[in-house]
PDB file of C-alpha atoms in Angstrom:
ATOM      1  CA  MET P 819     119.694 219.112 260.241  1.00 68.00           C
ATOM      2  CA  ARG P 820     116.322 217.397 259.908  1.00 85.00           C
ATOM      3  CA  PHE P 821     116.842 215.506 256.634  1.00 86.00           C
ATOM      4  CA  SER P 822     118.973 212.499 255.793  1.00 90.00           C
ATOM      5  CA  LEU P 823     121.520 211.572 253.172  1.00 89.00           C
ATOM      6  CA  ARG P 824     119.128 208.871 252.019  1.00 90.00           C
ATOM      7  CA  GLN P 825     116.448 211.490 251.338  1.00 92.00           C
ATOM      8  CA  LEU P 826     118.999 213.463 249.331  1.00 93.00           C
ATOM      9  CA  GLU P 827     119.809 210.332 247.322  1.00 92.00           C
ATOM     10  CA  TYR P 828     116.113 209.870 246.516  1.00 93.00           C
ATOM     11  CA  PHE P 829     115.873 213.529 245.458  1.00 94.00           C
ATOM     12  CA  ILE P 830     118.948 213.148 243.228  1.00 92.00           C
ATOM     13  CA  ALA P 831     117.482 210.076 241.543  1.00 91.00           C
ATOM     14  CA  ALA P 832     114.205 211.878 240.837  1.00 93.00           C
ATOM     15  CA  GLY P 833     116.021 214.988 239.634  1.00 92.00           C
ATOM     16  CA  GLU P 834     118.254 213.062 237.251  1.00 89.00           C
ATOM     17  CA  THR P 835     115.483 210.917 235.772  1.00 90.00           C
ATOM     18  CA  GLY P 836     112.639 213.468 235.841  1.00 90.00           C
ATOM     19  CA  SER P 837     110.293 210.759 237.038  1.00 91.00           C
ATOM     20  CA  ILE P 838     109.343 209.110 240.332  1.00 91.00           C
ATOM     21  CA  THR P 839     108.757 205.863 238.436  1.00 91.00           C
ATOM     22  CA  LEU P 840     112.161 205.892 236.744  1.00 90.00           C
ATOM     23  CA  ALA P 841     113.868 206.930 239.973  1.00 90.00           C
ATOM     24  CA  SER P 842     112.211 203.993 241.720  1.00 91.00           C
ATOM     25  CA  GLU P 843     113.483 201.600 239.055  1.00 89.00           C
ATOM     26  CA  MET P 844     116.976 203.092 239.115  1.00 85.00           C
ATOM     27  CA  ILE P 845     117.595 202.886 242.872  1.00 87.00           C
ATOM     28  CA  HIS P 846     115.186 200.012 243.652  1.00 88.00           C
ATOM     29  CA  ILE P 847     113.138 201.984 246.166  1.00 91.00           C
ATOM     30  CA  SER P 848     109.356 202.203 246.227  1.00 92.00           C
ATOM     31  CA  GLN P 849     107.693 205.194 244.603  1.00 92.00           C
ATOM     32  CA  PRO P 850     105.865 206.259 247.808  1.00 92.00           C
ATOM     33  CA  SER P 851     109.187 206.325 249.688  1.00 93.00           C
ATOM     34  CA  ILE P 852     110.714 208.628 247.081  1.00 93.00           C
ATOM     35  CA  SER P 853     107.654 210.893 247.011  1.00 93.00           C
ATOM     36  CA  THR P 854     107.666 211.107 250.796  1.00 94.00           C
ATOM     37  CA  ALA P 855     111.369 211.987 250.883  1.00 93.00           C
ATOM     38  CA  ILE P 856     110.909 214.777 248.337  1.00 93.00           C
ATOM     39  CA  SER P 857     107.913 216.201 250.191  1.00 93.00           C
ATOM     40  CA  HIS P 858     109.895 216.154 253.439  1.00 93.00           C
ATOM     41  CA  LEU P 859     112.787 218.030 251.839  1.00 93.00           C
ATOM     42  CA  GLU P 860     110.442 220.640 250.391  1.00 93.00           C
ATOM     43  CA  ARG P 861     108.827 221.227 253.804  1.00 92.00           C
ATOM     44  CA  GLU P 862     112.147 221.279 255.626  1.00 92.00           C
ATOM     45  CA  LEU P 863     113.836 223.660 253.174  1.00 92.00           C
ATOM     46  CA  ASN P 864     110.664 225.655 252.529  1.00 93.00           C
ATOM     47  CA  VAL P 865     111.096 225.471 248.737  1.00 93.00           C
ATOM     48  CA  GLN P 866     109.430 223.782 245.788  1.00 94.00           C
ATOM     49  CA  LEU P 867     111.905 221.376 244.200  1.00 93.00           C
ATOM     50  CA  PHE P 868     109.794 220.093 241.314  1.00 93.00           C
ATOM     51  CA  ILE P 869     106.935 221.042 239.051  1.00 91.00           C
ATOM     52  CA  ARG P 870     104.616 218.034 238.838  1.00 86.00           C
ATOM     53  CA  HIS P 871     103.227 217.332 235.364  1.00 83.00           C
ATOM     54  CA  HIS P 872     100.228 215.033 235.319  1.00 74.00           C
ATOM     55  CA  ALA P 873     101.217 211.762 233.622  1.00 69.00           C
ATOM     56  CA  GLN P 874     104.372 213.443 232.275  1.00 75.00           C
ATOM     57  CA  GLY P 875     106.802 213.246 235.177  1.00 83.00           C
ATOM     58  CA  LEU P 876     108.664 216.021 236.954  1.00 89.00           C
ATOM     59  CA  SER P 877     110.765 219.020 236.034  1.00 91.00           C
ATOM     60  CA  LEU P 878     113.098 220.800 238.421  1.00 92.00           C
ATOM     61  CA  THR P 879     112.368 224.349 239.499  1.00 93.00           C
ATOM     62  CA  PRO P 880     115.270 226.833 239.351  1.00 92.00           C
ATOM     63  CA  VAL P 881     115.951 226.346 243.058  1.00 93.00           C
ATOM     64  CA  GLY P 882     115.554 222.605 242.536  1.00 92.00           C
ATOM     65  CA  ARG P 883     118.332 222.630 239.945  1.00 91.00           C
ATOM     66  CA  ALA P 884     120.615 224.560 242.296  1.00 91.00           C
ATOM     67  CA  LEU P 885     119.882 222.224 245.193  1.00 93.00           C
ATOM     68  CA  LEU P 886     120.369 219.147 243.015  1.00 92.00           C
ATOM     69  CA  SER P 887     123.940 220.221 242.324  1.00 89.00           C
ATOM     70  CA  GLU P 888     124.597 220.823 246.023  1.00 90.00           C
ATOM     71  CA  ALA P 889     122.908 217.548 247.002  1.00 91.00           C
ATOM     72  CA  LYS P 890     125.229 215.648 244.674  1.00 88.00           C
ATOM     73  CA  ARG P 891     128.187 217.388 246.256  1.00 84.00           C
ATOM     74  CA  VAL P 892     127.035 216.565 249.808  1.00 88.00           C
ATOM     75  CA  VAL P 893     126.360 212.905 249.004  1.00 85.00           C
ATOM     76  CA  GLY P 894     129.685 212.628 247.199  1.00 78.00           C
ATOM     77  CA  GLN P 895     131.529 214.053 250.187  1.00 78.00           C
ATOM     78  CA  ALA P 896     129.722 211.648 252.498  1.00 80.00           C
ATOM     79  CA  GLU P 897     130.668 208.702 250.295  1.00 74.00           C
ATOM     80  CA  SER P 898     134.303 209.826 250.386  1.00 71.00           C
ATOM     81  CA  LEU P 899     134.342 209.003 254.114  1.00 76.00           C
ATOM     82  CA  TYR P 900     134.314 205.332 253.150  1.00 68.00           C
ATOM     83  CA  THR P 901     137.269 205.881 250.839  1.00 68.00           C
ATOM     84  CA  VAL P 902     139.256 207.713 253.516  1.00 69.00           C
ATOM     85  CA  ALA P 903     138.535 204.978 256.041  1.00 67.00           C
ATOM     86  CA  ALA P 904     139.433 202.271 253.529  1.00 63.00           C
ATOM     87  CA  ASP P 905     142.747 203.954 252.730  1.00 62.00           C
ATOM     88  CA  THR P 906     143.811 203.799 256.367  1.00 60.00           C
ATOM     89  CA  VAL P 907     143.516 200.014 256.411  1.00 54.00           C
ATOM     90  CA  GLY P 908     144.729 199.458 252.854  1.00 66.00           C
ATOM     91  CA  THR P 909     141.481 198.122 251.424  1.00 75.00           C
ATOM     92  CA  VAL P 910     139.876 199.106 248.145  1.00 86.00           C
ATOM     93  CA  ARG P 911     136.261 200.145 248.513  1.00 86.00           C
ATOM     94  CA  GLY P 912     133.940 203.062 247.822  1.00 86.00           C
ATOM     95  CA  THR P 913     132.332 204.743 244.848  1.00 89.00           C
ATOM     96  CA  LEU P 914     134.537 205.829 241.948  1.00 92.00           C
ATOM     97  CA  SER P 915     133.295 208.596 239.681  1.00 92.00           C
ATOM     98  CA  LEU P 916     134.699 207.536 236.312  1.00 96.00           C
ATOM     99  CA  GLY P 917     134.714 210.030 233.477  1.00 96.00           C
ATOM    100  CA  CYS P 918     135.301 208.863 229.935  1.00 97.00           C
ATOM    101  CA  MET P 919     135.665 210.533 226.567  1.00 96.00           C
ATOM    102  CA  VAL P 920     132.382 210.045 224.760  1.00 93.00           C
ATOM    103  CA  THR P 921     134.137 208.508 221.739  1.00 92.00           C
ATOM    104  CA  LEU P 922     135.799 205.888 223.959  1.00 95.00           C
ATOM    105  CA  ALA P 923     133.109 205.115 226.527  1.00 95.00           C
ATOM    106  CA  PRO P 924     131.025 202.495 224.638  1.00 94.00           C
ATOM    107  CA  MET P 925     134.129 200.404 224.031  1.00 94.00           C
ATOM    108  CA  LEU P 926     136.260 200.880 227.140  1.00 95.00           C
ATOM    109  CA  VAL P 927     133.857 201.390 230.014  1.00 95.00           C
ATOM    110  CA  PRO P 928     131.781 198.168 230.089  1.00 95.00           C
ATOM    111  CA  GLU P 929     134.683 195.717 230.243  1.00 95.00           C
ATOM    112  CA  LEU P 930     136.875 197.864 232.487  1.00 96.00           C
ATOM    113  CA  SER P 931     134.094 198.702 234.954  1.00 96.00           C
ATOM    114  CA  ASN P 932     132.692 195.195 235.219  1.00 95.00           C
ATOM    115  CA  GLY P 933     136.149 193.694 235.599  1.00 95.00           C
ATOM    116  CA  PHE P 934     137.113 196.172 238.305  1.00 96.00           C
ATOM    117  CA  VAL P 935     133.967 195.661 240.372  1.00 95.00           C
ATOM    118  CA  ALA P 936     134.388 191.892 240.046  1.00 95.00           C
ATOM    119  CA  ALA P 937     137.953 192.197 241.350  1.00 94.00           C
ATOM    120  CA  PHE P 938     136.954 194.609 244.146  1.00 94.00           C
ATOM    121  CA  PRO P 939     133.406 193.717 245.237  1.00 93.00           C
ATOM    122  CA  GLU P 940     133.198 196.554 247.770  1.00 90.00           C
ATOM    123  CA  THR P 941     133.424 199.164 245.022  1.00 92.00           C
ATOM    124  CA  THR P 942     130.872 200.781 242.749  1.00 92.00           C
ATOM    125  CA  ILE P 943     131.461 202.931 239.680  1.00 95.00           C
ATOM    126  CA  ARG P 944     129.463 205.972 238.625  1.00 91.00           C
ATOM    127  CA  HIS P 945     129.869 206.760 234.940  1.00 93.00           C
ATOM    128  CA  VAL P 946     130.207 210.241 233.458  1.00 92.00           C
ATOM    129  CA  GLU P 947     130.606 210.659 229.692  1.00 93.00           C
ATOM    130  CA  GLY P 948     131.649 213.889 228.004  1.00 92.00           C
ATOM    131  CA  ASN P 949     134.033 215.646 225.680  1.00 93.00           C
ATOM    132  CA  GLN P 950     137.544 216.645 226.692  1.00 93.00           C
ATOM    133  CA  GLU P 951     136.508 220.027 228.077  1.00 92.00           C
ATOM    134  CA  ASP P 952     133.712 218.418 230.133  1.00 93.00           C
ATOM    135  CA  LEU P 953     136.093 215.887 231.652  1.00 95.00           C
ATOM    136  CA  LEU P 954     138.784 218.405 232.565  1.00 94.00           C
ATOM    137  CA  ARG P 955     136.143 220.608 234.184  1.00 92.00           C
ATOM    138  CA  GLY P 956     134.777 217.617 236.084  1.00 91.00           C
ATOM    139  CA  LEU P 957     138.218 216.715 237.432  1.00 93.00           C
ATOM    140  CA  ARG P 958     138.811 220.272 238.648  1.00 92.00           C
ATOM    141  CA  ARG P 959     135.411 220.410 240.361  1.00 86.00           C
ATOM    142  CA  SER P 960     135.874 216.967 241.961  1.00 83.00           C
ATOM    143  CA  GLU P 961     132.809 215.745 240.066  1.00 85.00           C
ATOM    144  CA  VAL P 962     135.042 213.146 238.400  1.00 92.00           C
ATOM    145  CA  ASP P 963     137.709 211.168 240.283  1.00 93.00           C
ATOM    146  CA  VAL P 964     139.494 209.754 237.264  1.00 96.00           C
ATOM    147  CA  ALA P 965     138.997 210.124 233.515  1.00 97.00           C
ATOM    148  CA  LEU P 966     139.816 207.907 230.558  1.00 97.00           C
ATOM    149  CA  THR P 967     140.573 210.316 227.766  1.00 96.00           C
ATOM    150  CA  TYR P 968     143.063 211.525 225.164  1.00 96.00           C
ATOM    151  CA  ASP P 969     146.193 213.637 225.479  1.00 95.00           C
ATOM    152  CA  LEU P 970     144.401 216.588 223.909  1.00 91.00           C
ATOM    153  CA  GLN P 971     145.732 219.860 225.315  1.00 91.00           C
ATOM    154  CA  VAL P 972     146.137 218.411 228.814  1.00 94.00           C
ATOM    155  CA  PRO P 973     146.998 221.330 231.144  1.00 94.00           C
ATOM    156  CA  ASP P 974     149.643 221.285 233.862  1.00 94.00           C
ATOM    157  CA  ASP P 975     147.124 220.842 236.683  1.00 94.00           C
ATOM    158  CA  ILE P 976     146.033 217.472 235.254  1.00 96.00           C
ATOM    159  CA  ALA P 977     148.197 214.357 235.663  1.00 96.00           C
ATOM    160  CA  PHE P 978     148.056 212.129 232.582  1.00 97.00           C
ATOM    161  CA  ALA P 979     149.327 208.530 232.537  1.00 97.00           C
ATOM    162  CA  PRO P 980     149.497 207.314 228.909  1.00 97.00           C
ATOM    163  CA  LEU P 981     148.233 203.835 228.038  1.00 96.00           C
ATOM    164  CA  VAL P 982     148.168 203.375 224.252  1.00 95.00           C
ATOM    165  CA  SER P 983     148.450 205.536 221.130  1.00 95.00           C
ATOM    166  CA  LEU P 984     145.884 205.388 218.332  1.00 94.00           C
ATOM    167  CA  PRO P 985     146.885 206.628 214.867  1.00 94.00           C
ATOM    168  CA  PRO P 986     144.260 208.430 212.776  1.00 95.00           C
ATOM    169  CA  HIS P 987     142.656 206.533 209.913  1.00 95.00           C
ATOM    170  CA  ILE P 988     140.009 207.118 207.262  1.00 96.00           C
ATOM    171  CA  VAL P 989     136.555 205.562 207.321  1.00 96.00           C
ATOM    172  CA  VAL P 990     134.410 205.212 204.200  1.00 97.00           C
ATOM    173  CA  ALA P 991     131.371 203.231 203.099  1.00 96.00           C
ATOM    174  CA  GLU P 992     132.132 199.837 201.596  1.00 94.00           C
ATOM    175  CA  THR P 993     130.802 201.167 198.260  1.00 93.00           C
ATOM    176  CA  HIS P 994     133.040 204.261 198.282  1.00 94.00           C
ATOM    177  CA  PRO P 995     135.544 204.562 195.385  1.00 92.00           C
ATOM    178  CA  LEU P 996     138.439 204.648 197.888  1.00 93.00           C
ATOM    179  CA  ALA P 997     137.311 201.553 199.781  1.00 93.00           C
ATOM    180  CA  GLN P 998     139.678 199.203 197.940  1.00 92.00           C
ATOM    181  CA  GLN P 999     142.803 201.293 198.451  1.00 93.00           C
ATOM    182  CA  SER P1000     145.383 200.171 201.007  1.00 91.00           C
ATOM    183  CA  ALA P1001     146.271 203.735 201.986  1.00 95.00           C
ATOM    184  CA  VAL P1002     145.072 207.251 201.222  1.00 95.00           C
ATOM    185  CA  ALA P1003     146.921 210.558 201.658  1.00 95.00           C
ATOM    186  CA  LEU P1004     145.188 213.673 202.924  1.00 95.00           C
ATOM    187  CA  GLU P1005     146.010 215.413 199.650  1.00 94.00           C
ATOM    188  CA  GLU P1006     143.767 212.914 197.840  1.00 93.00           C
ATOM    189  CA  LEU P1007     140.852 213.898 200.073  1.00 93.00           C
ATOM    190  CA  ALA P1008     140.821 217.648 199.463  1.00 91.00           C
ATOM    191  CA  GLU P1009     137.844 217.505 197.096  1.00 92.00           C
ATOM    192  CA  GLN P1010     136.085 214.652 198.882  1.00 95.00           C
ATOM    193  CA  PRO P1011     133.259 215.546 201.326  1.00 97.00           C
ATOM    194  CA  LEU P1012     134.312 215.218 204.962  1.00 97.00           C
ATOM    195  CA  VAL P1013     131.891 214.305 207.761  1.00 97.00           C
ATOM    196  CA  LEU P1014     133.649 215.920 210.717  1.00 97.00           C
ATOM    197  CA  LEU P1015     133.498 214.610 214.276  1.00 96.00           C
ATOM    198  CA  ASP P1016     132.665 217.968 215.828  1.00 95.00           C
ATOM    199  CA  LEU P1017     133.749 217.697 219.474  1.00 93.00           C
ATOM    200  CA  PRO P1018     135.758 220.341 221.337  1.00 90.00           C
ATOM    201  CA  LEU P1019     139.522 219.717 220.964  1.00 90.00           C
ATOM    202  CA  SER P1020     138.874 216.570 218.890  1.00 92.00           C
ATOM    203  CA  ARG P1021     137.679 218.857 216.105  1.00 94.00           C
ATOM    204  CA  GLU P1022     140.848 220.935 216.353  1.00 95.00           C
ATOM    205  CA  TYR P1023     142.985 217.787 216.333  1.00 95.00           C
ATOM    206  CA  PHE P1024     141.523 216.527 213.048  1.00 96.00           C
ATOM    207  CA  LEU P1025     141.652 219.921 211.366  1.00 96.00           C
ATOM    208  CA  ALA P1026     145.283 220.287 212.459  1.00 96.00           C
ATOM    209  CA  LEU P1027     146.131 217.131 210.498  1.00 96.00           C
ATOM    210  CA  PHE P1028     144.912 218.823 207.324  1.00 96.00           C
ATOM    211  CA  MET P1029     146.678 222.067 208.175  1.00 95.00           C
ATOM    212  CA  ALA P1030     149.996 220.268 208.686  1.00 94.00           C
ATOM    213  CA  ALA P1031     149.599 218.683 205.237  1.00 93.00           C
ATOM    214  CA  GLY P1032     148.670 221.999 203.615  1.00 94.00           C
ATOM    215  CA  VAL P1033     145.206 220.702 202.723  1.00 94.00           C
ATOM    216  CA  VAL P1034     141.881 222.507 203.131  1.00 95.00           C
ATOM    217  CA  PRO P1035     139.173 219.885 203.736  1.00 96.00           C
ATOM    218  CA  THR P1036     135.722 220.083 202.171  1.00 96.00           C
ATOM    219  CA  ILE P1037     133.459 219.794 205.212  1.00 97.00           C
ATOM    220  CA  ALA P1038     130.094 218.512 204.035  1.00 96.00           C
ATOM    221  CA  ALA P1039     128.566 217.731 207.428  1.00 97.00           C
ATOM    222  CA  ARG P1040     129.501 217.585 211.082  1.00 96.00           C
ATOM    223  CA  SER P1041     128.194 216.032 214.270  1.00 96.00           C
ATOM    224  CA  ALA P1042     129.261 215.662 217.890  1.00 94.00           C
ATOM    225  CA  TYR P1043     127.946 212.073 217.951  1.00 94.00           C
ATOM    226  CA  PRO P1044     130.418 209.431 216.674  1.00 94.00           C
ATOM    227  CA  ASP P1045     127.680 206.945 215.834  1.00 95.00           C
ATOM    228  CA  LEU P1046     125.889 209.533 213.718  1.00 96.00           C
ATOM    229  CA  VAL P1047     129.117 210.388 211.877  1.00 97.00           C
ATOM    230  CA  ARG P1048     129.645 206.698 211.095  1.00 96.00           C
ATOM    231  CA  ALA P1049     126.068 206.205 209.959  1.00 97.00           C
ATOM    232  CA  MET P1050     126.268 209.257 207.690  1.00 97.00           C
ATOM    233  CA  VAL P1051     129.481 207.936 206.161  1.00 97.00           C
ATOM    234  CA  ALA P1052     127.937 204.489 205.745  1.00 97.00           C
ATOM    235  CA  ASN P1053     125.089 206.096 203.808  1.00 96.00           C
ATOM    236  CA  GLY P1054     127.437 207.804 201.370  1.00 95.00           C
ATOM    237  CA  ALA P1055     127.717 211.299 202.853  1.00 96.00           C
ATOM    238  CA  GLY P1056     131.516 211.268 202.553  1.00 96.00           C
ATOM    239  CA  TYR P1057     134.490 210.063 204.561  1.00 97.00           C
ATOM    240  CA  ALA P1058     135.450 210.584 208.200  1.00 97.00           C
ATOM    241  CA  LEU P1059     138.612 210.555 210.280  1.00 97.00           C
ATOM    242  CA  PHE P1060     138.783 208.526 213.484  1.00 96.00           C
ATOM    243  CA  ASN P1061     141.348 207.147 215.885  1.00 94.00           C
ATOM    244  CA  VAL P1062     139.194 204.519 217.593  1.00 93.00           C
ATOM    245  CA  ARG P1063     138.649 201.207 215.773  1.00 91.00           C
ATOM    246  CA  PRO P1064     135.563 199.412 217.129  1.00 93.00           C
ATOM    247  CA  ARG P1065     135.389 195.656 216.757  1.00 90.00           C
ATOM    248  CA  SER P1066     131.952 195.883 215.212  1.00 88.00           C
ATOM    249  CA  ASP P1067     131.907 196.010 211.426  1.00 85.00           C
ATOM    250  CA  HIS P1068     128.573 197.821 211.200  1.00 91.00           C
ATOM    251  CA  SER P1069     127.258 201.304 211.863  1.00 94.00           C
ATOM    252  CA  LEU P1070     124.085 201.448 213.923  1.00 93.00           C
ATOM    253  CA  ASP P1071     121.856 201.270 210.849  1.00 94.00           C
ATOM    254  CA  GLY P1072     123.464 197.997 209.802  1.00 94.00           C
ATOM    255  CA  ARG P1073     125.687 199.256 206.979  1.00 95.00           C
ATOM    256  CA  LYS P1074     129.340 198.321 206.696  1.00 95.00           C
ATOM    257  CA  LEU P1075     132.267 200.681 206.584  1.00 95.00           C
ATOM    258  CA  VAL P1076     135.915 200.228 205.699  1.00 95.00           C
ATOM    259  CA  SER P1077     138.852 201.821 207.458  1.00 93.00           C
ATOM    260  CA  ILE P1078     141.910 202.749 205.400  1.00 94.00           C
ATOM    261  CA  ARG P1079     145.407 203.592 206.548  1.00 93.00           C
ATOM    262  CA  LEU P1080     146.201 207.300 206.431  1.00 94.00           C
ATOM    263  CA  ALA P1081     149.425 207.616 204.454  1.00 94.00           C
ATOM    264  CA  GLY P1082     152.241 209.689 205.933  1.00 92.00           C
ATOM    265  CA  GLU P1083     153.307 210.508 209.484  1.00 91.00           C
ATOM    266  CA  HIS P1084     150.572 211.976 211.670  1.00 94.00           C
ATOM    267  CA  ARG P1085     150.302 212.718 215.373  1.00 93.00           C
ATOM    268  CA  PRO P1086     148.306 209.951 217.077  1.00 94.00           C
ATOM    269  CA  MET P1087     145.904 210.395 219.944  1.00 94.00           C
ATOM    270  CA  THR P1088     147.042 208.699 223.137  1.00 96.00           C
ATOM    271  CA  ILE P1089     144.530 207.189 225.541  1.00 97.00           C
ATOM    272  CA  GLY P1090     145.444 207.645 229.176  1.00 97.00           C
ATOM    273  CA  VAL P1091     144.248 207.986 232.750  1.00 97.00           C
ATOM    274  CA  ALA P1092     143.750 211.591 233.856  1.00 97.00           C
ATOM    275  CA  THR P1093     143.528 212.757 237.460  1.00 96.00           C
ATOM    276  CA  LEU P1094     143.824 216.074 239.252  1.00 94.00           C
ATOM    277  CA  ALA P1095     147.547 216.558 239.847  1.00 94.00           C
ATOM    278  CA  SER P1096     147.137 218.382 243.161  1.00 90.00           C
ATOM    279  CA  LEU P1097     144.949 215.657 244.665  1.00 86.00           C
ATOM    280  CA  ALA P1098     146.576 212.714 246.428  1.00 84.00           C
ATOM    281  CA  LYS P1099     145.383 209.468 244.860  1.00 88.00           C
ATOM    282  CA  SER P1100     143.254 207.253 247.059  1.00 87.00           C
ATOM    283  CA  LYS P1101     143.687 203.478 247.145  1.00 89.00           C
ATOM    284  CA  LEU P1102     140.546 203.295 244.998  1.00 92.00           C
ATOM    285  CA  ILE P1103     141.963 205.545 242.272  1.00 93.00           C
ATOM    286  CA  GLU P1104     145.358 203.822 242.384  1.00 93.00           C
ATOM    287  CA  ALA P1105     143.695 200.431 242.034  1.00 95.00           C
ATOM    288  CA  PHE P1106     141.596 201.551 239.082  1.00 96.00           C
ATOM    289  CA  GLN P1107     144.598 203.077 237.303  1.00 96.00           C
ATOM    290  CA  ALA P1108     146.543 199.841 237.795  1.00 96.00           C
ATOM    291  CA  HIS P1109     143.518 197.950 236.464  1.00 96.00           C
ATOM    292  CA  CYS P1110     143.543 200.087 233.302  1.00 96.00           C
ATOM    293  CA  GLU P1111     147.304 199.723 232.842  1.00 95.00           C
ATOM    294  CA  ALA P1112     146.975 195.930 233.059  1.00 94.00           C
ATOM    295  CA  ARG P1113     144.152 195.754 230.512  1.00 93.00           C
ATOM    296  CA  ILE P1114     144.971 198.387 227.910  1.00 94.00           C
ATOM    297  CA  SER P1115     148.028 198.045 225.712  1.00 90.00           C
ATOM    298  CA  ARG P1116     149.063 198.098 222.085  1.00 88.00           C
ATOM    299  CA  ALA P1117     148.256 194.388 221.920  1.00 88.00           C
ATOM    300  CA  TYR P1118     144.766 194.641 223.423  1.00 92.00           C
ATOM    301  CA  ILE P1119     142.194 197.385 223.956  1.00 94.00           C
ATOM    302  CA  PRO P1120     138.727 196.581 225.328  1.00 94.00           C
ATOM    303  CA  GLY P1121     136.100 196.881 222.627  1.00 92.00           C
ATOM    304  CA  MET P1122     138.562 197.915 219.909  1.00 93.00           C
ATOM    305  CA  ILE P1123     140.724 196.473 217.177  1.00 88.00           C
ATOM    306  CA  ALA P1124     144.385 196.813 218.172  1.00 74.00           C
ATOM    307  CA  PRO P1125     145.979 199.859 216.484  1.00 70.00           C
ATOM    308  CA  VAL P1126     148.017 197.954 213.902  1.00 52.00           C
ATOM    309  CA  MET P1127     147.455 199.100 210.317  1.00 42.00           C
ATOM    310  CA  THR P1128     148.241 196.770 207.421  1.00 40.00           C
ATOM    311  CA  ASP P1129     148.428 197.343 203.689  1.00 38.00           C
ATOM    312  CA  ARG P1130     144.968 195.864 203.282  1.00 40.00           C
ATOM    313  CA  PRO P1131     141.744 197.786 203.972  1.00 41.00           C
ATOM    314  CA  ARG P1132     139.931 196.686 207.076  1.00 42.00           C
ATOM    315  CA  VAL P1133     136.201 196.577 207.710  1.00 43.00           C
ATOM    316  CA  GLU P1134     135.311 199.214 210.308  1.00 43.00           C
ATOM    317  CA  ALA P1135     132.242 200.493 212.060  1.00 36.00           C
TER     318      ALA P1135
END
């Protein structure tokens, strides 16, 4: 084999960023070194990996896309050697591929990741965000080592360690007619426009709440992006249902929202640590799970308001 893992890493960086310049900034390697590595791989493998666009970066060729996936797998397997070696001597080191539900990632990941790396300086964390289906697929393909996600249709081949349950609540603009109510029942919302968080399995969870109450919601708009849903609600497009309660009291466009308790008994979503059940946990994964268990509870959740609803409306973003 006449190419190195380092050359594969340079190729991966260029493939993921679509730019030699951005790849150089991401991995702190000079642009000529990255260009040379890519050219060497193309000569060695006798393929064209990229289409070069003058002043507009790079785009992967079909074979480039296929090789990028395999290169990630090879580099990941090579990195796992450090984890195996560390396990034999009881140390915690290596690269952890951390998946996180897209609705949770902005709140949970920064504090948890930074705290873990500070506690275990010989570790690094690679972040992967996605919906529930993405994360389960990533665990099965060993593209994700551990995932922070919900207990949404977790299959038997996935081990799920629960951390904290989040009840559903309603979010409206501060000028909405319901904003001053202490609680609202789903029956009161039947004619109100709903802005639906349209993610796989999350979507089914929210619609199941209405079905259980015998209510047909009026879906006015939908989006897979939580921040867009919040901004639409803040601008008067309707109400939304969420489980997460960010500490910020503004949507991204600077408008305030109010969260209101959802009257009645409703199934919460439970945040937990998901791993592949058939895979023995490394010291790295065990340490990260323990880190999460120590820092996420009903009393405290990184980036979120604790899930305690009162009779008074609460400002929400």
